[in-house]
Coordinates of C-alpha atoms in Angstrom, one line a residue:
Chain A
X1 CA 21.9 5.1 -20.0
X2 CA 23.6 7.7 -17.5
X3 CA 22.2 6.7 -14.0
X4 CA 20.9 9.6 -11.4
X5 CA 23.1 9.5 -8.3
X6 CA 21.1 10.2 -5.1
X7 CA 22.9 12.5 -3.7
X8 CA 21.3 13.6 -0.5
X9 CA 18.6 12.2 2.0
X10 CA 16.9 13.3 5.1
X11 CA 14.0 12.7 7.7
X12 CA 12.2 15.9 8.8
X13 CA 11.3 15.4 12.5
X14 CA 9.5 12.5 13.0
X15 CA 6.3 11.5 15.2
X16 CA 4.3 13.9 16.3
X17 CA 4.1 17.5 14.5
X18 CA 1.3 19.3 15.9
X19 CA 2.7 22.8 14.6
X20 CA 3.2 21.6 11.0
X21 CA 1.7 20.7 8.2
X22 CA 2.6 18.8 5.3
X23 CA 4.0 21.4 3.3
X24 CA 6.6 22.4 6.0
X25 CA 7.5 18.8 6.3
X26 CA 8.1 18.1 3.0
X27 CA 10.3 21.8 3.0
X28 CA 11.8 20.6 5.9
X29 CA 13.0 17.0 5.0
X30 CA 14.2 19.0 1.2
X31 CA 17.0 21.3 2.5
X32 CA 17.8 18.7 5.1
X33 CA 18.6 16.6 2.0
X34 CA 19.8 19.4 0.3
X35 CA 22.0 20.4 2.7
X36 CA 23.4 16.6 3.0
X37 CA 24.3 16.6 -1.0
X38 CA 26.1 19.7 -0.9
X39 CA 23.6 21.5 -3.0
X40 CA 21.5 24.8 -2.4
X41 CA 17.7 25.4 -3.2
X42 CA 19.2 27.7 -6.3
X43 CA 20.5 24.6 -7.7
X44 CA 17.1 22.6 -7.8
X45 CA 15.6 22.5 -11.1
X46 CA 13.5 19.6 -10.8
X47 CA 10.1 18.3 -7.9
X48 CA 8.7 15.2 -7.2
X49 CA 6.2 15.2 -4.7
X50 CA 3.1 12.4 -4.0
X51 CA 0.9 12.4 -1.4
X52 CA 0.4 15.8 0.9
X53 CA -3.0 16.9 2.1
X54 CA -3.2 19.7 -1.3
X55 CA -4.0 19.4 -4.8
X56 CA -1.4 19.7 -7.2
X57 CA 1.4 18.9 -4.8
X58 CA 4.5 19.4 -6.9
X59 CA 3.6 22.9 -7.6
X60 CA 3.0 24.0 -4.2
X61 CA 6.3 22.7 -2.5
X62 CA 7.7 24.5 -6.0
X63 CA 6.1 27.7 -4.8
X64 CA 6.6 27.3 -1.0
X65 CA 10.7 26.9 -1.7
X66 CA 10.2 29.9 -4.3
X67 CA 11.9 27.8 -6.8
X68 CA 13.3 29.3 -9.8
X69 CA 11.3 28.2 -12.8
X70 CA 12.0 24.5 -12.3
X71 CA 11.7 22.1 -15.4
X72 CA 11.3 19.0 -14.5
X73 CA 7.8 18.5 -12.5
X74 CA 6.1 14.9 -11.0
X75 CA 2.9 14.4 -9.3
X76 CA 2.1 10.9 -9.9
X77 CA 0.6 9.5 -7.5
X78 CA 0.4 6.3 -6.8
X79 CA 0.5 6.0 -2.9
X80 CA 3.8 4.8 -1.2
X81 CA 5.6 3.4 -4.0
X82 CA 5.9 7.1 -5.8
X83 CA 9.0 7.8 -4.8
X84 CA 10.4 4.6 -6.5
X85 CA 8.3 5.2 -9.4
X86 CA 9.8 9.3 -9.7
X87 CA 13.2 7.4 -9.5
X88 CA 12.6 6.3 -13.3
X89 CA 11.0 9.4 -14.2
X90 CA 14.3 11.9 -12.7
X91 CA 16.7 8.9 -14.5
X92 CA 14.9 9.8 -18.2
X93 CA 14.8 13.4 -17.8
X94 CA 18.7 13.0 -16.9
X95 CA 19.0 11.8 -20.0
X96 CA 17.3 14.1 -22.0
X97 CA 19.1 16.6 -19.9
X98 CA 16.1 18.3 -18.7
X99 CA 17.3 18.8 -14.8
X100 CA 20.3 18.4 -13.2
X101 CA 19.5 18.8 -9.1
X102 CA 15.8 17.1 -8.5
X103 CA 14.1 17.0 -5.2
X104 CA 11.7 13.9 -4.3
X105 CA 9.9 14.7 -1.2
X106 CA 6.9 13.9 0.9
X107 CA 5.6 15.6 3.9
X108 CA 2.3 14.8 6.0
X109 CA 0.8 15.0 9.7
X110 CA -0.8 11.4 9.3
X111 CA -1.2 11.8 13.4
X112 CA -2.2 14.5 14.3
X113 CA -3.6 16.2 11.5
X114 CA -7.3 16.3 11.0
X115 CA -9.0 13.1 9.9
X116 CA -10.9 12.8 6.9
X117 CA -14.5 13.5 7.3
X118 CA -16.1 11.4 4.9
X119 CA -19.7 11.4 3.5
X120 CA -22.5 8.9 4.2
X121 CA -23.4 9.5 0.3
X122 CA -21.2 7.3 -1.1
X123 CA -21.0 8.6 -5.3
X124 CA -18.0 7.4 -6.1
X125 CA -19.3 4.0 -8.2
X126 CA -16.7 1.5 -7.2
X127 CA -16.7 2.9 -3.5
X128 CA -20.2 2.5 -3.5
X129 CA -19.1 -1.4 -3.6
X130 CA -16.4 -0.9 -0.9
X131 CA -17.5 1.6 1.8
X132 CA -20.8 0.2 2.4
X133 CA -19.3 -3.4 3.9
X134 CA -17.3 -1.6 6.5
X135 CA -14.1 -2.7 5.2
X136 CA -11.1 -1.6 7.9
X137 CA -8.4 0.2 4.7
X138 CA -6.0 -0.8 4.7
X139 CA -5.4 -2.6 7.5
X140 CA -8.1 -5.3 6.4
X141 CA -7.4 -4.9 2.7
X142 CA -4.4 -6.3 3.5
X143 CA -5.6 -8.9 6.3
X144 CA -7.8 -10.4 3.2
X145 CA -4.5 -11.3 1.1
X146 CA -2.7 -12.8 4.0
X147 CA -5.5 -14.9 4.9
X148 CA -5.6 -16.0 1.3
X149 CA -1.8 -16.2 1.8
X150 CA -2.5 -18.6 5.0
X151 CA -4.8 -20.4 3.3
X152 CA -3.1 -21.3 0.0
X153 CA 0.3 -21.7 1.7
X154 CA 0.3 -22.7 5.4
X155 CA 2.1 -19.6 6.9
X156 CA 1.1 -19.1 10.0
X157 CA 0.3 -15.8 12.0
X158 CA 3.9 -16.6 14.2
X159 CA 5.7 -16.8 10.9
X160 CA 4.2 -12.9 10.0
X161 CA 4.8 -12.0 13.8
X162 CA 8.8 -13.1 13.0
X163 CA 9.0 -10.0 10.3
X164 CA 7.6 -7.6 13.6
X165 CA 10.3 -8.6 15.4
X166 CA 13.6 -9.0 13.1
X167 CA 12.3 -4.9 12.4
X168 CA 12.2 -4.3 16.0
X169 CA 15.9 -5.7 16.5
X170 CA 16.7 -2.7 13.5
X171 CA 14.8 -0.2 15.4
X172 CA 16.2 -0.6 18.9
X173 CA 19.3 0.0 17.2
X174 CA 17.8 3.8 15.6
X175 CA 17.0 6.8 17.8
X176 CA 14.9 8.2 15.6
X177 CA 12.9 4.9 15.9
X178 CA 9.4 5.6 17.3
X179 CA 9.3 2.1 19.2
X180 CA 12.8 0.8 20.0
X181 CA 11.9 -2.3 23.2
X182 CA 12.8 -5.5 21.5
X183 CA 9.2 -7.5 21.2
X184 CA 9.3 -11.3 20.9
X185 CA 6.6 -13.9 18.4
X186 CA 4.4 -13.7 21.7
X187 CA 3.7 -9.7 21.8
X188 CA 2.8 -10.0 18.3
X189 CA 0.3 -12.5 18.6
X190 CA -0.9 -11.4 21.9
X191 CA -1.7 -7.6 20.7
X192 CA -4.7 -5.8 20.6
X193 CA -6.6 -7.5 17.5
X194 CA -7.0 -5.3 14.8
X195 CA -7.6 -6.9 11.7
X196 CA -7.7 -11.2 11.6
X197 CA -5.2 -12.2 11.1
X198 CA -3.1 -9.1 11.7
X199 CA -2.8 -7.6 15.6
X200 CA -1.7 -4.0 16.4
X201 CA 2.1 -4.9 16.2
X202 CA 1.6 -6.7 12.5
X203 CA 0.6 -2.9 11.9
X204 CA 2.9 -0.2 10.6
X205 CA 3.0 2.7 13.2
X206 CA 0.9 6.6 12.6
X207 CA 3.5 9.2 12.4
X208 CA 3.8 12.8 10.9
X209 CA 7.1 13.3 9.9
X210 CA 8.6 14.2 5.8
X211 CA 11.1 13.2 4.0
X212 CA 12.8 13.7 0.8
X213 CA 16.0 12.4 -1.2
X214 CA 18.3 14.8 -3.9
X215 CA 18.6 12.9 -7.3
X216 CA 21.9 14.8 -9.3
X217 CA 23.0 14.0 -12.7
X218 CA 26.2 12.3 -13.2
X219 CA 28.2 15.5 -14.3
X220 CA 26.7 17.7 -11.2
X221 CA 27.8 14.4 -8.9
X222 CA 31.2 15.0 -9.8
X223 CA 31.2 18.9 -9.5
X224 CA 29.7 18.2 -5.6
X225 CA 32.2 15.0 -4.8
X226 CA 29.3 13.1 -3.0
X227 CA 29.7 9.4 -2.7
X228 CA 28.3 8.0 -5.7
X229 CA 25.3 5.6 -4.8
X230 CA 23.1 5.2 -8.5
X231 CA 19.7 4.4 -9.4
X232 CA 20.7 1.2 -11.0
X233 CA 17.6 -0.1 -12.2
X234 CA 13.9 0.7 -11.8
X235 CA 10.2 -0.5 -12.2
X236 CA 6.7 0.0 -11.9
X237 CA 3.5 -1.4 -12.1
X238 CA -0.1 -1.8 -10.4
X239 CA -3.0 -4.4 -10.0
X240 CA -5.9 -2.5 -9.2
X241 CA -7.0 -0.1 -6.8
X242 CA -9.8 0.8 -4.8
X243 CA -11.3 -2.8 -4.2
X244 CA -9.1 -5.4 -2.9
X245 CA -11.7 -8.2 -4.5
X246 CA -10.0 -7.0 -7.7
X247 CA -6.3 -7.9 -6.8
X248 CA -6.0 -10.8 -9.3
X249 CA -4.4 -13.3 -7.0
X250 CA -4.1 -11.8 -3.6
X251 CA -1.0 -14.0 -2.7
X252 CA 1.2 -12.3 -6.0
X253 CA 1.4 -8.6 -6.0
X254 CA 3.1 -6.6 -9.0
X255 CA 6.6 -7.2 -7.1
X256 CA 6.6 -10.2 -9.2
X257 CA 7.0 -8.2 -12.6
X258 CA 9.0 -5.1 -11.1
X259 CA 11.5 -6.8 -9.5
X260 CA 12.3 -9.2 -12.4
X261 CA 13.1 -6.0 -14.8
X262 CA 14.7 -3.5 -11.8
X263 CA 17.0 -6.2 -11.8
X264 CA 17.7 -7.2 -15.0
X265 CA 18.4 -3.4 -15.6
X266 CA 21.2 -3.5 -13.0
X267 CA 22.6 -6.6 -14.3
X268 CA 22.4 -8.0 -10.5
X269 CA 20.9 -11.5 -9.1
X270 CA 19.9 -11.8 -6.5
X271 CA 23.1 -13.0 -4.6
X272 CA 24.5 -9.5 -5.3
X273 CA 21.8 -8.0 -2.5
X274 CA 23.7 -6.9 0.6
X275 CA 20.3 -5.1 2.1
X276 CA 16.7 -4.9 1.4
X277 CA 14.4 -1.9 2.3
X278 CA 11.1 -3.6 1.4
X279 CA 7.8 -1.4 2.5
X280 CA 6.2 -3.0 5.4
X281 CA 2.8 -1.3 6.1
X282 CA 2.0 -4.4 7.5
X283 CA 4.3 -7.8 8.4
X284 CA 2.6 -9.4 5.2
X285 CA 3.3 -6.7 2.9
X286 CA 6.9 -7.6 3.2
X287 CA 6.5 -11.0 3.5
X288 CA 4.7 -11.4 -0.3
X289 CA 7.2 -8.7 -1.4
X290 CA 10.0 -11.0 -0.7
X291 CA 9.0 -13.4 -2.5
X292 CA 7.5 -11.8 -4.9
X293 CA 11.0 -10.1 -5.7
X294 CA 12.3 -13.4 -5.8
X295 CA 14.2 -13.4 -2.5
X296 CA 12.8 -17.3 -2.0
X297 CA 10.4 -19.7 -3.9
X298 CA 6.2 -17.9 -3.9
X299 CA 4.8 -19.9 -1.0
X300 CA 8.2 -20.0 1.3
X301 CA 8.1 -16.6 2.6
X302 CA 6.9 -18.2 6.1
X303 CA 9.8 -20.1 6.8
X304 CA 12.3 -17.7 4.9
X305 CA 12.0 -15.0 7.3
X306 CA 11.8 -17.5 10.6
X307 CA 14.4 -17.6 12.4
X308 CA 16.4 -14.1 12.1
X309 CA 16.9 -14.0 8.4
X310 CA 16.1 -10.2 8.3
X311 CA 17.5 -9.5 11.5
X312 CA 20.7 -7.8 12.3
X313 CA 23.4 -10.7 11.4
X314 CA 21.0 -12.1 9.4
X315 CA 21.4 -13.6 6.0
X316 CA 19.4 -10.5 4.2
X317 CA 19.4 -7.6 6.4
X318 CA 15.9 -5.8 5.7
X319 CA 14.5 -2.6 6.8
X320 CA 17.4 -1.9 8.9
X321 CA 16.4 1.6 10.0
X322 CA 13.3 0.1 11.9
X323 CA 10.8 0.1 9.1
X324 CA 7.2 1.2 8.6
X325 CA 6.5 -1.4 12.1
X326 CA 8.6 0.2 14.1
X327 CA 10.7 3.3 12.9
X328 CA 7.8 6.2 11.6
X329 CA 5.1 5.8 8.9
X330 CA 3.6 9.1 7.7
X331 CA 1.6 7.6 5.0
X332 CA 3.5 7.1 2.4
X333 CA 6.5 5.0 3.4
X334 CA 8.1 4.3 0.4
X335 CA 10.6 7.6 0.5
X336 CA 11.9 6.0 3.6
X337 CA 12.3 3.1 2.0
X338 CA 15.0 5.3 -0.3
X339 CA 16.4 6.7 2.4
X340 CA 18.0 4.5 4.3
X341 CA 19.1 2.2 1.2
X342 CA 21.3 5.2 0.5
X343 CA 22.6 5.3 4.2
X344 CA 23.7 1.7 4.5
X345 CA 25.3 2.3 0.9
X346 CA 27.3 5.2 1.9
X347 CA 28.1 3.4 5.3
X348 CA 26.9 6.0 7.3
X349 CA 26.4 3.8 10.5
X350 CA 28.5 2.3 12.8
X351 CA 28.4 -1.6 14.7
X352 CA 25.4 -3.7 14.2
X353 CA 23.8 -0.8 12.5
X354 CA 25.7 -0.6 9.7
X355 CA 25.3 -3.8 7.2
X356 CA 29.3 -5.0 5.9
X357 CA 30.4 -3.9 3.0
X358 CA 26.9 -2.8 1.3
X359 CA 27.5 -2.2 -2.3
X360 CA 24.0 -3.0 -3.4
X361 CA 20.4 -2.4 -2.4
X362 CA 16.5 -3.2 -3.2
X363 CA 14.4 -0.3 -2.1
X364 CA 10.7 -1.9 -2.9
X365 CA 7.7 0.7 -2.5
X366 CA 4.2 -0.6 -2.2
X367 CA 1.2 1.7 -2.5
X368 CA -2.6 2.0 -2.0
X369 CA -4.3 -1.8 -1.1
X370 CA -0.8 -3.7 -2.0
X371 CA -2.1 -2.1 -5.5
X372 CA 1.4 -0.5 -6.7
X373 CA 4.1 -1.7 -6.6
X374 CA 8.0 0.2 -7.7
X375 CA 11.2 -1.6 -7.0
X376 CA 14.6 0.3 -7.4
X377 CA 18.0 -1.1 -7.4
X378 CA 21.0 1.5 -6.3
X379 CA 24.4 0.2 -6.3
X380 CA 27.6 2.2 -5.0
X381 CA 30.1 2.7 -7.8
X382 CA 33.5 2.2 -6.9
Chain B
X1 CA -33.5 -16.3 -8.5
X2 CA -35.0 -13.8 -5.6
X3 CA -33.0 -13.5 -2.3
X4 CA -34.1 -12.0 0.4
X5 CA -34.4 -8.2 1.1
X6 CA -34.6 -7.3 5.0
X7 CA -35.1 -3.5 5.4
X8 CA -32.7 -1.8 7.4
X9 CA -33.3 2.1 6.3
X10 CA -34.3 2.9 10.1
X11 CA -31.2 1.6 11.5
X12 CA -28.1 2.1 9.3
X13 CA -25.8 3.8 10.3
X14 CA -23.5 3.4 7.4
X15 CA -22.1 4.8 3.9
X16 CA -24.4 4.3 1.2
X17 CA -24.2 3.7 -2.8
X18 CA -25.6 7.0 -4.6
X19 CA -26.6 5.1 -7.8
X20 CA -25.0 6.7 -10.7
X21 CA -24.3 5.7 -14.7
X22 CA -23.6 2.2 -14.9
X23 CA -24.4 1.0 -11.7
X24 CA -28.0 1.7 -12.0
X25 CA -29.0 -1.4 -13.2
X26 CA -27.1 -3.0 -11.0
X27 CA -28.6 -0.7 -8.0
X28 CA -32.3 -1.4 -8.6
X29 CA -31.8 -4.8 -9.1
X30 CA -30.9 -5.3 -5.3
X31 CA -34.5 -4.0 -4.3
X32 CA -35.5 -6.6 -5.9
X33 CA -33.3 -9.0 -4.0
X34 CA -31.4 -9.6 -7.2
X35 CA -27.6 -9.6 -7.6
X36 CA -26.4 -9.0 -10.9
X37 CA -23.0 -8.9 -13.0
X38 CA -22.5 -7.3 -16.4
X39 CA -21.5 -10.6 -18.9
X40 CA -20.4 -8.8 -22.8
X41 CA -21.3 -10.1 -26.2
X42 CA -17.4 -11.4 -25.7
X43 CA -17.7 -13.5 -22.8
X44 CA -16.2 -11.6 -20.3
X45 CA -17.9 -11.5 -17.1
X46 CA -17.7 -8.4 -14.8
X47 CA -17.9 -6.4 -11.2
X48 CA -18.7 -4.1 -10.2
X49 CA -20.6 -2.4 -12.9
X50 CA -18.7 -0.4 -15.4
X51 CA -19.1 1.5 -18.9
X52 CA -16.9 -0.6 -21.0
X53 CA -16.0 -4.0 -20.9
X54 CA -12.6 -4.6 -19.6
X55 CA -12.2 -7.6 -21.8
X56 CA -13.1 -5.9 -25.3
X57 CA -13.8 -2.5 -24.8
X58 CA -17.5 -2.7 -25.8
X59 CA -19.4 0.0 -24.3
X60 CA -22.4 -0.5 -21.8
X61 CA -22.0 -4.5 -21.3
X62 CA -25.2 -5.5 -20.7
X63 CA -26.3 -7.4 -17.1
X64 CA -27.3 -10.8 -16.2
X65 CA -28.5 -12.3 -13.1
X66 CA -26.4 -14.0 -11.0
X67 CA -27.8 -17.5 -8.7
X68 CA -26.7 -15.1 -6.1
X69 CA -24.3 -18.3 -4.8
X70 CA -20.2 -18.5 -4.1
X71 CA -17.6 -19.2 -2.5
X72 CA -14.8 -17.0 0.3
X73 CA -12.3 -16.3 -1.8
X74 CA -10.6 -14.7 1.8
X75 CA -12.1 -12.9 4.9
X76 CA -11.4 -11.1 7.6
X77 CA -12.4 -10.2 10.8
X78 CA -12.9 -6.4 11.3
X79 CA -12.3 -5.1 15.3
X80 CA -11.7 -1.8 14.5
X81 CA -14.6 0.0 12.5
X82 CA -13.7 1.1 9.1
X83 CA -16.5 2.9 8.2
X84 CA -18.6 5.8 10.4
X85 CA -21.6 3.9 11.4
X86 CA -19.9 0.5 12.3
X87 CA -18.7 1.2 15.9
X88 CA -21.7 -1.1 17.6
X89 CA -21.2 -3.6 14.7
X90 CA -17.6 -4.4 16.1
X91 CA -16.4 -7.0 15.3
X92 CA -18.3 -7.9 12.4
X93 CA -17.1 -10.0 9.0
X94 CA -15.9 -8.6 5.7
X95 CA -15.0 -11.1 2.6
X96 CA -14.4 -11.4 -0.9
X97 CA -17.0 -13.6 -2.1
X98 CA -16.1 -15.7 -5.8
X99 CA -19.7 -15.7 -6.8
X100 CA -20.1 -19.0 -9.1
X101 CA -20.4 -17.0 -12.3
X102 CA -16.8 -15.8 -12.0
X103 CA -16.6 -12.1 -11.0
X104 CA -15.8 -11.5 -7.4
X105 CA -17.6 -9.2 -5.2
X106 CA -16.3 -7.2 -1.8
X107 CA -19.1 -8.0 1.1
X108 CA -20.1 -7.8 4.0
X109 CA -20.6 -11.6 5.3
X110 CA -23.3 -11.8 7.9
X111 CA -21.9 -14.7 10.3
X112 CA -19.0 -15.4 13.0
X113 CA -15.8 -15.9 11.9
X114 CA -15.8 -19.2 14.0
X115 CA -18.6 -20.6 11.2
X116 CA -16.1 -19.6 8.2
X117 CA -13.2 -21.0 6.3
X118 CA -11.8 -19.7 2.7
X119 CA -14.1 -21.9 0.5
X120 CA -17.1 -21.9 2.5
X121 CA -20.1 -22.0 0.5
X122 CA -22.1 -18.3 1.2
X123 CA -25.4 -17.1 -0.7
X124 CA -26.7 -13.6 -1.1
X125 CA -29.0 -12.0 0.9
X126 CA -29.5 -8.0 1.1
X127 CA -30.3 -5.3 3.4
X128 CA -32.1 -2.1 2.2
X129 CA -29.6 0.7 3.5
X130 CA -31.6 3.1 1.4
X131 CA -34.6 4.0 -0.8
X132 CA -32.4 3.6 -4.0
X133 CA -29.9 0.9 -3.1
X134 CA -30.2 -3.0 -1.4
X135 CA -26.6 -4.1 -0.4
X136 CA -25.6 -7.2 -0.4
X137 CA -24.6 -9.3 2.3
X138 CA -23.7 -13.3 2.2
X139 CA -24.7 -15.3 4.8
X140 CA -23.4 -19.2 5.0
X141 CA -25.3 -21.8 3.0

């Protein structure tokens, strides 16, 4: 099957946007990207958009952008892992040649926007079982499954605290990083409690900030001359939503069957991997991701990321542009997570930044209460 | 079995379940101090309430009543309120609770987190948060 080449990919500003909204950022981060592929707005004939604070997303960044008739349109939302999931989506309508320049963007002011101002009356019948214990979501959603984690495994809370700081070392390395001052096992366990077992820094920052990446065809790649990074392989699946309690087995999340088929699709193993952008809302959602994608035996996670594995030099270089711990997270992470595969793919750093020789990628999206989860390979063709 | 019911309508401060459709049952029930789970024709056990049986498809599983006993599947310790109403609360227990029939069950656990392990043995008891609903919250046994 023909294989989308991301094109183009860009941040909007990051942090705090008090004089935006969504919408802009999301417009903002599109002909950033845009303008990195070499394409124009005329060109676009296809939107992906999840999250944003408005229904009906995809239609509204179609109409802010005044694009022209596009016919190619995704909304599906399934939290942070979206934009892995839209990757699948853009690579079948490739092949049916319905759209040749596609947009996948995501905007929000997760800071300083308004907060939700939720109801007392709680009508929704499976929130009715959640909201009224107080639960802490996500944070303690996913506190719950790394307990269980602890529990059935023996990792320990400095093991987690390891994954804070490898992603540190990655951010103080990125300006656009929101916290950059290396932290050591000791910060981690001696922040502000937030969650047992998680403290502040096992949490993923707050940040408004958009971002978006340009999918082309194979035939528009070549018209535009971009360095040709592909969606090799790609997967989805979820394990329930709302209610945590429902998560199966809280220490496997659907990583275990995305990852399998994302990479049988690219034909890779997984010595191939030069760098992994795994979503790390918290340390533990990248810690179960790893070994749910297969990066070390299910239980081993603990010991497979002690000890610098991650890190810069490190055997597996993840979340090298700082991560959802350290870098921005406005919500829905995973088209980061896209972003900066494609950046150490096209070699666009320099020193410890930049990982040697990176040919191939795992850009793993997780979304809701570790509910979703999309995994996309992209290689760079010679 | 009958657990019991303390009423706390004066001073909640928290969310609370509108009963609606198939959750009725399971609503009025907790007034009553009793905890039930939907169990199908097929076997399949269930929670929380829904209108088909997730096993089978049959519609409207009917409900059966629960000893109201489990295990912590997992916990944690909330210190940041998740919900409006739980600021003074802080920090205060929230588990998932294996009952001993099978279906598990997102709770609030009334204890401290120093008197808890995953696998400690809990048992129901409820708080009336409202005239229409009890919810329940698991103490250790």
């Amino acid at each position: 099957m023909a294989e989308p080449i991301l094109a183009g990919v860009a941040e909007s500003d990051l942090g705090e946007t008090p004089d935006r909204n969504w919408l802009d950022n999301a417009a903002i981060a599109t002909v950033r990207a845009l303008d990195d592929a070499g394409c124009t707005l005329a060109e676009v004939d296809g939107v992906a958009v999840a999250g944003g604070d408005d229904y009906m997303p995809a239609l509204i960044l179609s109409e802010y952008l005044d694009l022209d008739e596009p016919s190619f349109l995704e909304g599906t939302e399934i939290g942070g892992s979206s934009f892995e999931h839209f990757c699948g989506h853009v690579r079948d309508a490739m092949a049916r040649d319905e759209a040749d320049v596609v947009v996948v963007a995501y905007g929000s002011t997760s800071k300083t926007g308004p907060s939700d101002d939720r109801s007392l009356e709680v009508t929704h019948p499976v929130d009715g079982f959640v909201r009224p214990t107080g639960l802490f979501r996500p944070p303690g959603a996913y506190a719950m499954a790394a307990r269980r984690h602890m529990h059935e495994y023996g990792t320990t809370e400095e093991q987690l605290a390891e994954i804070a700081v490898s992603t540190r070392e990655w951010a103080s390395m990125n300006p656009k990083a929101a916290q950059r001052e290396p932290i050591t096992v000791d910060d981690v366990l001696e922040s502000r409690p937030i969650a047992d077992p998680f403290n502040l820094l096992d949490c993923c920052l707050v940040s408004d900030g958009g971002g978006a990446v340009v999918l082309v065809s194979e035939e528009k790649a070549r018209d535009i001359d971009v360095p040709p990074i592909a969606v090799a392989g790609v997967a989805s699946t979820s394990t329930h939503r709302q209610d945590v309690s429902e998560m199966p087995d809280m220490t496997t999340t659907g990583a275990a069957v995305t990852g399998p088929k994302a990479f049988e699709q690219a034909g890779i193993t997984h010595d191939d991997v030069d760098v992994a952008e795994i979503y790390d809302s918290f340390t533990y959602t990248a810690l179960v991701t790893l070994e749910d994608l297969g990066f070390c035996e299910k239980g081993a996670g603990g010991e497979f990321v002690s000890g610098g594995t991650t890190a810069p030099g490190g055997e597996l270089p993840m979340n090298t542009q700082g991560g959802g711990l350290s870098y921005c997270h406005p919500g829905h992470f995973g088209v980061f997570v896209l972003i900066e595969a494609v950046r150490q793919l096209r070699g666009d750093y320099t020193g410890d930044r930049q990982v040697d020789d990176a040919a191939v990628a795992v850009a793993h999206g997780t979304g809701g209460l570790l509910s979703s989860s999309s995994t996309v390979v992209l290689r760079r063709e010679a | 079995m009958s657990a019991p019911v303390e009423d706390r309508r004066e001073e909640w401060d928290g969310p609370v379940p509108v009963p609606t459709g198939a959750t009725e049952p399971f609503w009025e029930a907790t007034l009553e101090g009793a905890l039930r789970y939907q169990e199908c024709d097929c076997g399949n056990r269930q929670l929380y309430p829904r209108a088909v049986c997730t096993a089978c498809g049959a519609e409207d599983p009917p409900f059966e009543e629960s000893e109201g006993v489990g295990t912590i599947y997992t916990y944690t310790t909330c210190h940041v309120p998740g919900e409006p109403g739980f600021g003074d609360r802080t920090p205060y227990v929230v588990g998932a609770v294996e009952l001993a029939e099978g279906p598990r069950l997102l709770a609030l656990i009334d204890a401290e987190p120093t008197e808890l392990a995953v696998g400690s043995p809990v048992a129901v008891t409820f708080w009336r948060v409202s005239d229409e609903a009890a919810i329940p919250v698991f103490v250790p046994e």
